[in-house]
Short mmCIF file of C-alpha atoms and ligand atoms in Angstrom, two decimals:
data_model
loop_
_atom_site.label_atom_id
_atom_site.label_comp_id
_atom_site.label_asym_id
_atom_site.label_seq_id
_atom_site.Cartn_x
_atom_site.Cartn_y
_atom_site.Cartn_z
CA MET A 6 44.59 234.77 169.64
CA THR A 7 47.69 234.80 171.82
CA ALA A 8 51.25 234.92 170.63
CA VAL A 9 54.29 234.64 172.81
CA PRO A 10 56.27 237.86 173.13
CA HIS A 11 59.77 237.45 171.81
CA GLN A 12 61.31 238.09 175.25
CA GLN A 13 59.89 234.73 176.39
CA ILE A 14 61.79 232.86 173.69
CA ASP A 15 64.71 230.71 174.92
CA PRO A 16 67.94 232.79 174.66
CA ALA A 17 69.56 229.92 172.73
CA VAL A 18 66.91 230.38 170.00
CA SER A 19 67.52 234.13 169.80
CA ALA A 20 71.30 233.52 169.67
CA PHE A 21 70.87 231.02 166.82
CA LEU A 22 68.62 233.40 164.89
CA ALA A 23 71.10 236.26 165.34
CA LYS A 24 74.00 234.34 163.78
CA PRO A 25 74.85 234.82 160.08
CA ARG A 26 73.05 232.14 158.05
CA GLY A 27 74.69 230.00 155.39
CA HIS A 28 74.76 226.48 154.07
CA TRP A 29 76.44 223.81 156.21
CA ILE A 30 79.23 222.12 154.24
CA ASP A 31 82.21 220.21 155.72
CA ASN A 32 81.08 221.14 159.25
CA LYS A 33 81.33 224.87 158.46
CA VAL A 34 78.92 227.67 157.67
CA VAL A 35 79.37 228.56 154.00
CA ALA A 36 77.90 231.85 152.79
CA GLY A 37 75.67 231.65 149.71
CA GLN A 38 76.60 233.51 146.53
CA GLY A 39 73.05 233.63 145.11
CA GLY A 40 69.86 235.24 146.41
CA LYS A 41 68.15 234.79 149.77
CA VAL A 42 65.02 233.00 150.91
CA ALA A 43 63.02 234.68 153.68
CA VAL A 44 61.94 232.48 156.59
CA TYR A 45 58.68 233.34 158.39
CA ASP A 46 56.98 232.99 161.75
CA PRO A 47 53.59 231.84 160.41
CA ALA A 48 51.70 232.81 163.60
CA ARG A 49 52.59 236.48 163.08
CA ALA A 50 53.37 236.60 159.35
CA GLU A 51 56.78 238.10 160.14
CA VAL A 52 60.21 237.37 158.69
CA ILE A 53 62.51 235.81 161.33
CA ALA A 54 65.56 234.87 159.24
CA GLU A 55 67.01 234.63 155.76
CA VAL A 56 68.83 231.65 154.28
CA PRO A 57 70.82 231.34 151.06
CA ASP A 58 69.04 230.29 147.88
CA GLY A 59 71.59 227.61 146.97
CA THR A 60 73.24 227.78 143.56
CA SER A 61 74.30 224.76 141.54
CA ALA A 62 77.96 225.54 142.37
CA GLU A 63 77.05 225.35 146.07
CA VAL A 64 75.27 222.04 145.51
CA ASP A 65 78.45 220.81 143.74
CA ALA A 66 80.55 221.83 146.75
CA ALA A 67 78.25 220.00 149.18
CA VAL A 68 78.20 216.83 147.05
CA ALA A 69 82.01 216.95 146.72
CA ALA A 70 82.35 217.26 150.51
CA ALA A 71 80.01 214.29 151.01
CA ARG A 72 82.03 212.24 148.49
CA ARG A 73 85.36 213.05 150.17
CA ALA A 74 83.97 212.04 153.56
CA LEU A 75 82.48 208.83 152.14
CA GLU A 76 85.82 207.76 150.73
CA GLY A 77 87.93 209.11 153.61
CA GLU A 78 87.47 209.34 157.32
CA TRP A 79 83.90 208.03 157.36
CA ALA A 80 84.84 204.82 155.52
CA ALA A 81 87.39 204.14 158.25
CA ALA A 82 84.84 204.51 161.07
CA ARG A 83 83.83 201.15 162.56
CA PRO A 84 80.13 200.29 162.88
CA ALA A 85 80.52 200.75 166.65
CA ASP A 86 81.96 204.24 166.03
CA ARG A 87 78.92 205.16 163.90
CA GLU A 88 76.63 203.76 166.58
CA ALA A 89 78.36 205.80 169.29
CA MET A 90 78.21 209.01 167.22
CA LEU A 91 74.50 208.57 166.46
CA TYR A 92 73.85 207.80 170.09
CA ARG A 93 75.69 210.99 171.09
CA LEU A 94 73.60 212.87 168.53
CA SER A 95 70.38 211.55 170.12
CA GLU A 96 71.62 212.77 173.52
CA LEU A 97 72.46 216.21 172.09
CA ILE A 98 69.00 216.51 170.49
CA ALA A 99 67.52 215.73 173.91
CA ALA A 100 69.86 218.16 175.70
CA HIS A 101 68.91 220.94 173.25
CA GLY A 102 65.27 219.82 173.21
CA GLU A 103 63.65 223.05 174.41
CA GLU A 104 65.71 225.16 172.02
CA LEU A 105 64.86 222.91 169.04
CA ALA A 106 61.19 222.76 170.02
CA GLN A 107 60.88 226.54 170.26
CA LEU A 108 62.77 227.05 167.00
CA GLU A 109 60.36 224.64 165.30
CA THR A 110 57.23 226.24 166.71
CA LEU A 111 58.53 229.68 165.77
CA ASN A 112 59.27 228.62 162.19
CA GLN A 113 56.65 225.93 161.44
CA GLY A 114 53.82 227.19 163.65
CA LYS A 115 52.86 223.92 165.34
CA SER A 116 51.98 223.62 169.01
CA ILE A 117 54.95 223.79 171.36
CA MET A 118 53.61 220.60 172.96
CA MET A 119 53.87 218.79 169.62
CA SER A 120 57.33 220.24 169.00
CA ARG A 121 58.52 218.97 172.37
CA MET A 122 56.82 215.58 172.28
CA LEU A 123 57.16 214.73 168.62
CA GLU A 124 59.69 216.84 166.76
CA VAL A 125 62.17 216.44 169.61
CA GLY A 126 60.90 213.34 171.45
CA HIS A 127 60.49 211.18 168.34
CA SER A 128 63.76 212.48 166.85
CA VAL A 129 65.64 211.41 169.98
CA GLU A 130 64.10 207.93 169.95
CA PHE A 131 64.42 207.49 166.20
CA THR A 132 68.12 208.47 166.22
CA ARG A 133 68.75 206.12 169.15
CA TYR A 134 66.91 203.31 167.35
CA MET A 135 68.93 203.81 164.15
CA ALA A 136 72.18 204.02 166.16
CA GLY A 137 71.52 200.42 167.17
CA TRP A 138 71.23 199.30 163.53
CA ALA A 139 74.78 200.45 162.71
CA THR A 140 76.20 197.34 164.44
CA LYS A 141 73.52 194.94 163.24
CA ILE A 142 73.82 195.07 159.46
CA GLU A 143 74.40 191.59 158.09
CA GLY A 144 74.55 189.51 154.92
CA SER A 145 74.29 185.79 154.38
CA THR A 146 76.43 182.84 153.36
CA LEU A 147 75.14 180.86 150.42
CA ASP A 148 75.52 177.25 149.33
CA LEU A 149 76.39 177.25 145.62
CA SER A 150 76.02 174.33 143.18
CA LEU A 151 78.48 175.39 140.46
CA ALA A 152 80.01 172.22 138.97
CA PHE A 153 82.90 173.52 136.84
CA PRO A 154 85.81 173.07 136.57
CA PRO A 155 85.85 169.60 138.17
CA GLY A 156 87.29 169.53 141.67
CA VAL A 157 86.62 173.19 142.41
CA ARG A 158 84.12 174.12 145.08
CA TYR A 159 82.39 177.44 145.69
CA ARG A 160 81.08 179.48 148.55
CA GLY A 161 78.89 182.56 148.14
CA MET A 162 78.19 185.37 150.54
CA THR A 163 76.38 188.69 150.47
CA VAL A 164 77.79 191.89 151.89
CA ARG A 165 75.82 195.07 152.56
CA GLU A 166 77.74 198.18 151.53
CA PRO A 167 76.68 201.80 152.03
CA VAL A 168 74.78 203.01 148.95
CA GLY A 169 77.02 206.13 148.97
CA VAL A 170 76.22 209.83 148.89
CA VAL A 171 72.55 210.46 149.70
CA GLY A 172 70.69 213.52 148.38
CA ALA A 173 67.75 214.10 150.72
CA VAL A 174 64.89 216.51 149.97
CA ILE A 175 62.29 217.05 152.69
CA PRO A 176 59.03 218.95 153.28
CA TRP A 177 57.93 221.49 155.89
CA ASN A 178 55.30 219.60 157.88
CA PHE A 179 57.69 217.87 160.36
CA PRO A 180 60.98 219.62 159.63
CA LEU A 181 63.21 218.14 162.36
CA ILE A 182 61.69 214.66 162.19
CA MET A 183 62.04 214.53 158.41
CA ALA A 184 65.71 215.54 158.62
CA VAL A 185 66.37 212.85 161.21
CA TRP A 186 64.40 210.23 159.23
CA LYS A 187 66.86 210.70 156.36
CA ILE A 188 70.13 211.38 158.20
CA ALA A 189 70.03 208.70 160.94
CA PRO A 190 69.50 205.56 158.77
CA ALA A 191 71.91 206.89 156.13
CA LEU A 192 74.66 207.32 158.75
CA ALA A 193 73.86 204.01 160.43
CA CYS A 194 74.54 202.35 157.06
CA GLY A 195 77.79 204.29 156.49
CA CYS A 196 76.45 206.76 153.90
CA THR A 197 77.02 210.51 153.78
CA VAL A 198 74.25 213.07 153.19
CA VAL A 199 73.44 216.33 151.45
CA LEU A 200 70.08 217.50 152.78
CA LYS A 201 67.86 220.20 151.30
CA PRO A 202 65.18 221.25 153.78
CA ALA A 203 61.95 222.89 152.63
CA GLU A 204 62.35 226.57 151.79
CA GLU A 205 59.76 227.41 154.48
CA THR A 206 61.44 225.51 157.34
CA PRO A 207 65.26 225.28 157.08
CA LEU A 208 66.16 226.29 160.64
CA THR A 209 66.05 223.10 162.73
CA ALA A 210 67.90 221.17 159.99
CA LEU A 211 70.73 223.73 160.15
CA ARG A 212 70.83 223.49 163.94
CA LEU A 213 70.75 219.67 163.75
CA ALA A 214 73.77 219.75 161.42
CA GLU A 215 75.70 221.74 164.04
CA LEU A 216 74.75 219.13 166.64
CA CYS A 217 76.01 216.38 164.30
CA ALA A 218 79.43 218.06 164.33
CA GLU A 219 79.28 218.39 168.11
CA ALA A 220 78.52 214.65 168.30
CA GLY A 221 81.86 213.98 166.59
CA ILE A 222 80.45 213.11 163.16
CA PRO A 223 83.31 213.97 160.76
CA ALA A 224 83.24 216.92 158.35
CA GLY A 225 81.39 216.23 155.09
CA VAL A 226 79.22 213.41 156.45
CA VAL A 227 76.17 215.67 157.00
CA ASN A 228 75.76 218.73 154.77
CA VAL A 229 72.73 221.02 154.53
CA ILE A 230 72.09 223.16 151.50
CA THR A 231 69.19 225.62 151.66
CA GLY A 232 67.20 226.99 148.76
CA ARG A 233 64.22 226.46 146.53
CA GLY A 234 63.02 223.14 145.19
CA GLU A 235 62.86 224.02 141.53
CA THR A 236 66.50 225.20 141.52
CA THR A 237 68.58 223.97 144.49
CA GLY A 238 66.49 220.79 144.96
CA ALA A 239 66.48 219.97 141.25
CA ALA A 240 70.27 220.50 141.05
CA LEU A 241 70.76 218.08 143.95
CA VAL A 242 68.51 215.23 142.76
CA SER A 243 69.91 215.31 139.21
CA HIS A 244 73.53 215.55 140.38
CA PRO A 245 75.68 212.71 138.96
CA GLY A 246 77.66 212.64 142.22
CA ILE A 247 74.61 211.45 144.19
CA ASP A 248 74.11 207.69 144.62
CA LYS A 249 70.64 207.80 146.17
CA VAL A 250 67.79 210.27 146.45
CA ALA A 251 65.55 210.14 149.53
CA PHE A 252 62.48 212.34 149.08
CA THR A 253 59.41 213.18 151.13
CA GLY A 254 56.80 215.55 149.73
CA SER A 255 54.06 215.83 147.15
CA THR A 256 53.30 213.17 144.54
CA GLU A 257 53.65 215.77 141.79
CA VAL A 258 57.25 216.62 142.75
CA GLY A 259 58.00 212.97 143.62
CA LYS A 260 57.32 211.96 140.02
CA LYS A 261 59.71 214.64 138.71
CA ILE A 262 62.37 213.46 141.14
CA GLY A 263 61.89 209.83 140.12
CA HIS A 264 62.43 210.79 136.46
CA ALA A 265 65.54 212.85 137.29
CA ALA A 266 66.99 209.99 139.37
CA ILE A 267 66.42 207.35 136.70
CA ASP A 268 68.42 209.41 134.18
CA ASN A 269 71.55 208.69 136.27
CA MET A 270 70.27 205.32 137.61
CA THR A 271 70.46 206.95 141.03
CA ARG A 272 68.62 204.82 143.60
CA PHE A 273 65.55 206.55 144.96
CA SER A 274 62.85 206.26 147.59
CA LEU A 275 59.74 208.44 147.58
CA GLU A 276 57.43 209.14 150.49
CA LEU A 277 54.52 210.98 148.89
CA GLY A 278 51.05 212.35 149.44
CA GLY A 279 47.93 210.71 150.77
CA LYS A 280 44.18 210.99 151.15
CA SER A 281 43.80 208.54 153.96
CA PRO A 282 40.38 207.09 154.83
CA VAL A 283 39.11 206.80 158.41
CA ILE A 284 36.47 204.06 158.58
CA MET A 285 34.07 204.09 161.55
CA LEU A 286 31.96 200.94 161.85
CA GLU A 287 28.60 201.19 163.60
CA ASP A 288 29.68 199.48 166.84
CA VAL A 289 32.05 202.34 167.74
CA PRO A 290 30.77 204.51 170.62
CA VAL A 291 30.00 208.02 169.35
CA GLU A 292 32.45 209.69 171.73
CA MET A 293 35.31 207.47 170.57
CA ALA A 294 34.38 208.01 166.91
CA VAL A 295 34.40 211.79 167.36
CA GLY A 296 37.69 211.86 169.27
CA GLY A 297 39.28 209.44 166.81
CA SER A 298 38.22 211.28 163.69
CA ALA A 299 39.18 214.68 165.14
CA MET A 300 42.71 213.57 166.05
CA SER A 301 43.08 211.81 162.67
CA ILE A 302 42.54 215.04 160.72
CA PHE A 303 43.34 218.00 162.99
CA PHE A 304 46.71 216.79 164.31
CA ASN A 305 49.41 219.21 163.00
CA GLN A 306 46.61 221.26 161.34
CA GLY A 307 46.07 218.40 158.87
CA GLN A 308 49.55 218.95 157.44
CA VAL A 309 50.32 215.25 157.74
CA CYS A 310 50.90 212.88 154.82
CA THR A 311 48.67 210.28 156.50
CA ALA A 312 46.03 212.82 157.67
CA GLY A 313 42.63 211.12 157.97
CA SER A 314 41.06 213.49 155.48
CA ARG A 315 38.21 211.22 154.31
CA LEU A 316 35.86 210.15 157.07
CA TYR A 317 33.49 207.24 156.31
CA VAL A 318 30.90 206.62 159.03
CA GLN A 319 28.44 203.73 158.87
CA LYS A 320 24.90 205.01 158.23
CA ARG A 321 23.30 204.14 161.58
CA ILE A 322 25.72 206.38 163.53
CA PHE A 323 26.55 208.94 160.82
CA ASP A 324 24.33 211.82 162.00
CA ASP A 325 25.36 211.46 165.66
CA VAL A 326 29.09 211.20 164.94
CA VAL A 327 29.34 213.87 162.28
CA GLY A 328 27.05 216.30 164.14
CA ALA A 329 29.23 215.98 167.26
CA LEU A 330 32.43 216.24 165.20
CA GLY A 331 31.14 219.52 163.70
CA GLN A 332 30.45 220.86 167.19
CA ALA A 333 33.86 219.74 168.47
CA ALA A 334 35.62 221.33 165.49
CA SER A 335 33.71 224.61 165.91
CA ALA A 336 34.74 224.71 169.58
CA MET A 337 38.46 224.27 168.92
CA THR A 338 40.65 227.22 169.88
CA VAL A 339 42.71 228.67 167.04
CA GLY A 340 45.95 230.56 167.70
CA SER A 341 49.72 230.61 168.12
CA GLY A 342 51.48 227.33 168.84
CA PHE A 343 53.29 228.98 171.76
CA ASP A 344 50.06 228.90 173.79
CA PRO A 345 49.57 225.19 174.53
CA ASN A 346 45.84 225.79 175.05
CA ASN A 347 45.40 226.50 171.34
CA GLN A 348 44.22 223.36 169.55
CA ILE A 349 44.66 224.62 166.00
CA ASN A 350 47.79 226.57 165.04
CA PRO A 351 48.75 228.39 161.86
CA LEU A 352 49.49 226.61 158.61
CA VAL A 353 53.10 226.86 157.53
CA SER A 354 52.74 229.65 154.96
CA GLU A 355 50.42 232.11 153.30
CA ARG A 356 50.70 229.98 150.16
CA GLN A 357 49.47 226.90 152.05
CA GLN A 358 46.66 228.90 153.71
CA LYS A 359 45.50 230.09 150.26
CA ARG A 360 45.81 226.61 148.81
CA VAL A 361 43.71 225.05 151.57
CA CYS A 362 41.06 227.80 151.43
CA GLY A 363 41.02 227.37 147.64
CA TYR A 364 40.09 223.70 148.09
CA ILE A 365 37.37 224.55 150.62
CA ASN A 366 35.89 227.06 148.17
CA GLN A 367 35.99 224.52 145.32
CA GLY A 368 34.11 222.06 147.54
CA LEU A 369 31.50 224.64 148.55
CA ALA A 370 31.03 225.73 144.93
CA ALA A 371 30.49 222.09 143.93
CA GLY A 372 27.69 221.71 146.49
CA ALA A 373 29.43 220.62 149.69
CA ARG A 374 28.25 222.11 153.00
CA ALA A 375 30.53 223.21 155.85
CA ILE A 376 29.11 222.22 159.25
CA ALA A 377 32.25 223.66 160.90
CA GLY A 378 34.85 226.18 159.77
CA GLY A 379 34.90 226.89 156.06
CA GLY A 380 37.66 229.49 155.67
CA PRO A 381 40.61 231.38 157.16
CA GLY A 382 40.91 232.20 160.85
CA ASP A 383 41.68 235.66 162.20
CA GLY A 384 45.00 237.04 160.93
CA PRO A 385 47.70 238.22 160.73
CA GLY A 386 48.95 234.60 160.96
CA TYR A 387 48.16 231.92 158.38
CA PHE A 388 45.21 230.32 160.18
CA VAL A 389 42.49 228.10 158.72
CA LYS A 390 39.48 227.15 160.84
CA PRO A 391 39.01 223.41 161.44
CA THR A 392 36.56 222.48 158.71
CA VAL A 393 34.08 219.61 158.32
CA LEU A 394 32.45 219.22 154.90
CA VAL A 395 29.35 217.09 154.28
CA ASP A 396 27.08 216.48 151.26
CA VAL A 397 30.12 215.67 149.14
CA ASP A 398 30.29 213.62 145.98
CA HIS A 399 33.19 211.18 145.52
CA SER A 400 34.40 212.91 142.37
CA MET A 401 34.89 216.34 144.03
CA SER A 402 38.45 217.65 144.37
CA VAL A 403 37.99 217.87 148.17
CA VAL A 404 37.45 214.08 148.21
CA GLN A 405 40.12 213.12 145.66
CA GLU A 406 43.05 215.50 146.25
CA GLU A 407 45.49 216.01 149.10
CA ILE A 408 44.47 219.29 150.80
CA PHE A 409 47.13 219.22 153.55
CA GLY A 410 45.12 221.35 155.93
CA PRO A 411 42.51 220.99 158.72
CA VAL A 412 39.74 219.91 156.36
CA VAL A 413 37.82 216.63 156.48
CA VAL A 414 35.08 215.35 154.19
CA ALA A 415 32.52 213.15 155.97
CA MET A 416 30.48 210.53 154.11
CA PRO A 417 28.04 207.79 155.19
CA PHE A 418 28.47 204.18 154.02
CA ASP A 419 26.23 201.09 153.93
CA ASP A 420 28.41 198.03 154.41
CA LEU A 421 31.97 196.71 154.15
CA ASP A 422 31.80 196.23 150.35
CA ASP A 423 30.67 199.81 149.89
CA VAL A 424 33.35 201.31 152.13
CA ALA A 425 36.21 199.12 150.82
CA LYS A 426 35.42 200.24 147.29
CA ARG A 427 35.27 203.93 148.19
CA ALA A 428 38.29 203.83 150.50
CA ASN A 429 40.37 202.67 147.51
CA ASP A 430 38.85 205.18 145.09
CA THR A 431 41.69 207.73 144.95
CA VAL A 432 45.16 207.58 143.37
CA TYR A 433 46.72 207.46 146.85
CA GLY A 434 47.43 204.57 149.22
CA LEU A 435 49.47 205.80 152.17
CA GLY A 436 47.46 205.13 155.33
CA ALA A 437 43.98 204.09 156.48
CA SER A 438 42.29 203.42 159.78
CA ILE A 439 39.51 201.05 160.70
CA TRP A 440 37.65 201.69 163.94
CA SER A 441 35.67 198.80 165.45
CA ASN A 442 35.82 196.12 168.10
CA ASP A 443 34.20 193.59 165.73
CA MET A 444 37.41 191.72 164.93
CA GLY A 445 35.76 189.62 162.22
CA LYS A 446 34.87 192.75 160.26
CA VAL A 447 38.22 194.42 160.96
CA MET A 448 40.19 191.38 159.81
CA SER A 449 38.12 191.05 156.63
CA LEU A 450 38.66 194.75 155.77
CA ILE A 451 42.44 194.92 156.34
CA PRO A 452 43.43 192.94 153.20
CA ARG A 453 40.93 194.89 151.08
CA ILE A 454 42.45 198.32 151.84
CA LYS A 455 45.26 199.36 149.49
CA ALA A 456 47.46 201.32 151.88
CA GLY A 457 51.01 201.10 153.22
CA THR A 458 49.78 201.29 156.81
CA VAL A 459 46.40 200.20 158.17
CA TRP A 460 45.70 201.30 161.73
CA VAL A 461 43.00 199.72 163.87
CA ASN A 462 41.35 201.91 166.52
CA THR A 463 44.09 204.51 166.11
CA HIS A 464 45.55 206.69 163.34
CA ASN A 465 48.80 208.49 162.40
CA MET A 466 50.88 206.34 164.79
CA ILE A 467 54.40 205.80 163.48
CA ASP A 468 57.10 203.77 165.23
CA PRO A 469 60.80 203.57 164.28
CA ASN A 470 60.48 199.76 164.12
CA MET A 471 57.45 199.68 161.76
CA PRO A 472 58.00 200.03 157.99
CA PHE A 473 56.37 203.15 156.56
CA GLY A 474 55.57 204.01 152.96
CA GLY A 475 52.91 204.09 150.30
CA PHE A 476 50.98 201.90 147.88
CA LYS A 477 49.95 203.35 144.50
CA GLN A 478 50.87 207.02 143.98
CA SER A 479 51.77 207.48 147.65
CA GLY A 480 55.32 206.41 147.14
CA TYR A 481 58.08 203.98 146.39
CA GLY A 482 60.02 202.04 149.04
CA ARG A 483 59.67 201.75 152.82
CA GLU A 484 61.39 203.76 155.51
CA MET A 485 61.77 202.74 159.20
CA GLY A 486 62.74 199.46 160.79
CA ARG A 487 64.80 196.89 158.95
CA ALA A 488 63.33 198.19 155.67
CA ALA A 489 65.40 201.39 156.04
CA ILE A 490 68.60 199.34 155.81
CA ASP A 491 67.55 198.17 152.33
CA LEU A 492 67.20 201.82 151.25
CA TYR A 493 70.69 202.89 152.30
CA THR A 494 72.74 199.83 151.33
CA GLU A 495 73.66 197.96 148.16
CA THR A 496 73.96 194.18 148.27
CA LYS A 497 77.22 192.79 146.91
CA SER A 498 77.44 189.07 146.11
CA VAL A 499 80.86 187.51 146.61
CA CYS A 500 81.64 184.17 144.95
CA ILE A 501 84.75 182.34 146.19
CA ALA A 502 86.24 179.35 144.42
CA TYR A 503 88.47 177.07 146.42
P1 NAP B 138 56.72 219.84 147.54
O1 NAP B 138 56.78 220.82 146.45
O2 NAP B 138 56.55 218.41 147.21
O3 NAP B 138 58.07 220.05 148.39
C1 NAP B 138 58.78 219.05 149.06
C2 NAP B 138 60.27 219.30 148.91
O4 NAP B 138 60.66 219.14 147.54
C3 NAP B 138 60.69 220.71 149.28
O5 NAP B 138 61.97 220.68 149.87
C4 NAP B 138 60.73 221.38 147.93
O6 NAP B 138 61.51 222.53 147.91
C5 NAP B 138 61.33 220.30 147.08
N1 NAP B 138 61.12 220.43 145.63
C6 NAP B 138 60.11 221.04 144.98
N2 NAP B 138 60.28 220.93 143.64
C7 NAP B 138 61.41 220.21 143.45
C8 NAP B 138 62.11 219.75 142.29
N3 NAP B 138 61.66 219.99 141.07
N4 NAP B 138 63.26 219.05 142.47
C9 NAP B 138 63.72 218.78 143.71
N5 NAP B 138 63.10 219.21 144.83
C10 NAP B 138 61.95 219.89 144.71
O7 NAP B 138 55.64 220.27 148.58
P2 NAP B 138 55.20 221.78 148.89
O8 NAP B 138 55.28 222.66 147.70
O9 NAP B 138 55.99 222.22 150.03
O10 NAP B 138 53.68 221.56 149.28
C11 NAP B 138 52.71 221.42 148.27
C12 NAP B 138 51.76 220.29 148.57
O11 NAP B 138 52.48 219.08 148.64
C13 NAP B 138 51.05 220.37 149.90
O12 NAP B 138 49.91 221.14 149.85
C14 NAP B 138 50.73 218.94 150.17
O13 NAP B 138 49.55 218.56 149.54
C15 NAP B 138 51.88 218.21 149.56
N6 NAP B 138 52.87 217.80 150.57
C16 NAP B 138 52.88 216.54 150.97
C17 NAP B 138 53.78 216.14 151.93
C18 NAP B 138 53.81 214.73 152.42
O14 NAP B 138 54.52 214.44 153.36
N7 NAP B 138 53.06 213.85 151.82
C19 NAP B 138 54.66 217.03 152.49
C20 NAP B 138 54.65 218.37 152.03
C21 NAP B 138 53.75 218.72 151.07
P3 NAP B 138 60.82 223.95 148.31
O15 NAP B 138 60.26 223.80 149.66
O16 NAP B 138 61.97 224.87 148.30
O17 NAP B 138 59.79 224.22 147.28
MG1 MG B 139 57.56 224.18 148.16
#
């Protein structure tokens, strides 16, 4: 295992880490009055920073700042001003790309290549895409048939108004991307934001907030409050000063947040867990099936809401594909994300490493067999070996529950009826992929799969212009594309008599 010595870290990262940490409220660092949360480098199991554990008074202050901005300077900004600010933000993310990428790899553990390409690259493009929406929000004019009083005529129109102050709560798997996914559409629509990053990964969100200020976004429009979910997060989502909650994370917490939001009739959108099936039909060449299933599950160490964690391979090619996948997984190099040659990097935390190994052990105890991996990698970091489980039964927890680690269960299937039934046999419905060049079969399967996204001959691909969200217990609402505008606006009907 190789780790990068600290002297090779970008000086901008060291400078950021050396600064006193606080919340970000009204474009200023605000010291916390409560306890602290330690932030780790998961490749070395070392503390790299501390952030405040936000109190409810600090949440109040952030919400009040967001409200003042919403009703003040931000309301006066023209759509073209918001577009220009978001565009400047995208340029600043790009200009600070190496710093943000290293900060993310240091804190989250993922490969530096993924941090550069995705955390930074996608964040730049997503922010730029959403900047464009700021000037393209529209309503409609409506013909009305009202007949009274005689002689009066009517014209209706709809106006999209910002939903208001957004409380955003995000997870640790794609920390910068998740922050941008919430902030950029909210700002495009004229909303203001209080964001609570995951306790494990608050650093890039705090740096992003500084860049928002540098981009000219007025004080109070973007606020970041750090702390734990059960306290700081719960105080934010139940706050009566919040107009909308935008959440990404587990289904368990998503349900709690939905309940808390409904108590105040706060609007909410939930992007939740998954147990996404990867379906390999028998015409797929073995090499393509192995590459496709490996990238579907092992990308980001399986810490992906759409991770292809259930692999269904048609019987005729099952042994060849799964045997080769086991060999490929066993050959993967495990180590620090700072060495781009490492194919599997640490999980985000010791807690997540234990959780994932706990699932593997449950599977093994229930009769599953590991043909690759099967436990933790060499420490001190929070590594888990890429794991392929076979001989599984559909009722096992490893088949039904979201593991959120580099663990795939592989199962053979007979025909399309068999695989459609089993693909839908979990509470989740986030993503699915179908691999085949037999378009007749592909087209007949797509409508039978209950999932928010169905990929064909690819997996995990997300584009700013393509709606993203879950069926069933995988969520509520759609992010991305035009659908994001629905999440961050209210429709007002105007009825004019003349
Ligand atoms: P989580 O508990 O759902 O956390 C997501 C976010 O919600 C974090 O910011 C968390 O804060 C916050 N939170 C937790 N309880 C809250 C509450 N009662 N009110 C308001 N906010 C609350 O996820 P996790 O604990 O980090 O990971 C556990 C499992 O969730 C994973 O193993 C995985 O299966 C699943 N997960 C799914 C996704 C996804 O994208 N689908 C993402 C992450 C995790 P703290 O970080 O401070 O606890
Ligand atoms: Mg948590």
